[in-house]
């Protein structure tokens, strides 16, 4: 077998642009591109924008009103509580005298009457024990 006598087949020479044309930038297949518009910042708290959002998303939020109970029938002011042990009013106590509040019944007592120091935490009176 002689290699030199063998004929090589040649492919036909055609330019690439004829085989696969370069697509043009203009309208391809009738599809148009969306134009990108420059977005500007908007103030979200302005009234026209808020009205539009409220219409879009439905009902406005209702304001919540909470009823406050008034304790007019109580004859003891919150600042003038009696001591659990000696019944002395807070308004008549000496300056610098310390008071403790019971964790269970929320009543007040002098630290001297409860026989505790000023830094006591989690005070429970003798009545609640």
Coordinates of C-alpha atoms in Angstrom, one line a residue:
X1 CA 0.0 0.0 0.0
X2 CA 1.4 3.1 -1.1
X3 CA 0.6 6.1 1.1
X4 CA 1.7 8.7 -1.4
X5 CA -0.8 7.6 -4.1
X6 CA -3.7 7.9 -1.8
X7 CA -5.9 10.8 -2.7
X8 CA -7.1 13.0 0.1
X9 CA -10.7 14.3 -0.1
X10 CA -11.1 17.9 0.3
X11 CA -14.1 19.7 1.8
X12 CA -15.7 22.4 -0.2
X13 CA -14.4 25.8 0.9
X14 CA -17.2 28.2 1.7
X15 CA -17.0 31.3 3.9
X16 CA -18.3 31.0 7.4
X17 CA -20.6 34.0 7.0
X18 CA -22.4 32.1 4.3
X19 CA -22.8 29.0 6.4
X20 CA -23.7 30.8 9.6
X21 CA -24.6 34.4 9.2
X22 CA -23.9 36.9 12.0
X23 CA -27.1 38.0 13.6
X24 CA -27.9 41.7 13.3
X25 CA -28.7 43.9 16.2
X26 CA -31.9 45.1 14.7
X27 CA -35.2 43.4 15.3
X28 CA -34.5 39.6 15.4
X29 CA -37.5 37.5 14.5
X30 CA -39.9 40.3 15.1
X31 CA -39.2 40.4 18.9
X32 CA -38.5 43.8 20.3
X33 CA -36.4 44.4 23.4
X34 CA -37.8 46.1 26.4
X35 CA -36.2 49.5 27.0
X36 CA -34.7 50.0 30.4
X37 CA -36.0 53.1 31.9
X38 CA -34.0 54.9 34.5
X39 CA -35.7 54.4 37.9
X40 CA -35.8 57.4 40.2
X41 CA -36.0 57.2 44.0
X42 CA -39.4 57.9 45.5
X43 CA -40.3 59.0 49.0
X44 CA -42.5 56.3 50.4
X45 CA -44.0 58.4 53.1
X46 CA -45.6 61.0 50.9
X47 CA -49.4 61.0 50.9
X48 CA -50.0 60.3 47.2
X49 CA -47.8 57.2 47.4
X50 CA -49.5 56.0 50.6
X51 CA -53.0 56.5 49.1
X52 CA -52.0 54.5 46.1
X53 CA -50.6 51.7 48.3
X54 CA -53.7 51.7 50.5
X55 CA -56.0 51.4 47.5
X56 CA -53.8 48.7 46.1
X57 CA -53.6 46.6 49.2
X58 CA -57.1 47.1 50.6
X59 CA -58.2 48.2 53.9
X60 CA -56.4 50.7 56.1
X61 CA -55.3 49.5 59.5
X62 CA -57.7 50.3 62.2
X63 CA -56.4 52.2 65.2
X64 CA -56.5 50.2 68.3
X65 CA -58.1 51.8 71.4
X66 CA -57.4 50.3 74.7
X67 CA -59.8 51.0 77.6
X68 CA -58.0 52.0 80.7
X69 CA -59.7 51.0 83.9
X70 CA -60.0 53.7 86.5
X71 CA -59.9 52.8 90.1
X72 CA -61.8 55.7 91.5
X73 CA -63.6 53.6 94.1
X74 CA -60.3 52.8 95.9
X75 CA -59.7 55.2 98.8
X76 CA -56.0 54.5 99.0
X77 CA -53.7 56.2 96.4
X78 CA -51.0 54.2 94.7
X79 CA -48.4 56.5 96.4
X80 CA -49.9 56.2 99.8
X81 CA -50.0 52.5 100.7
X82 CA -50.1 51.2 104.3
X83 CA -47.5 48.9 105.7
X84 CA -48.6 45.3 106.1
X85 CA -47.3 45.0 109.6
X86 CA -47.7 48.4 111.3
X87 CA -50.3 50.1 109.0
X88 CA -48.3 53.3 108.8
X89 CA -48.9 55.1 105.5
X90 CA -46.1 55.6 103.0
X91 CA -46.8 59.4 103.1
X92 CA -46.0 59.4 106.9
X93 CA -42.8 57.4 106.7
X94 CA -39.4 58.8 107.6
X95 CA -37.2 60.1 104.7
X96 CA -34.8 57.3 103.6
X97 CA -36.9 54.6 105.0
X98 CA -37.0 51.5 102.7
X99 CA -40.1 49.6 101.7
X100 CA -40.5 46.1 100.1
X101 CA -43.3 44.8 97.9
X102 CA -44.7 41.3 98.4
X103 CA -44.3 39.2 95.3
X104 CA -47.6 37.4 95.8
X105 CA -50.1 39.9 97.2
X106 CA -48.4 43.1 95.9
X107 CA -48.7 44.8 99.3
X108 CA -46.0 46.9 100.8
X109 CA -44.1 46.7 104.1
X110 CA -41.2 48.5 105.9
X111 CA -37.9 46.6 105.7
X112 CA -37.7 47.1 109.5
X113 CA -41.1 45.6 110.1
X114 CA -40.4 42.7 107.8
X115 CA -37.0 42.3 109.6
X116 CA -35.1 42.2 106.2
X117 CA -32.2 44.3 104.8
X118 CA -32.6 47.0 102.1
X119 CA -31.3 44.8 99.3
X120 CA -33.7 41.9 99.8
X121 CA -35.2 40.5 96.6
X122 CA -38.2 38.2 96.2
X123 CA -39.9 39.3 99.3
X124 CA -42.9 37.3 100.4
X125 CA -44.8 38.5 103.5
X126 CA -45.8 36.4 106.5
X127 CA -49.5 36.5 105.5
X128 CA -48.7 34.8 102.1
X129 CA -46.2 32.3 103.4

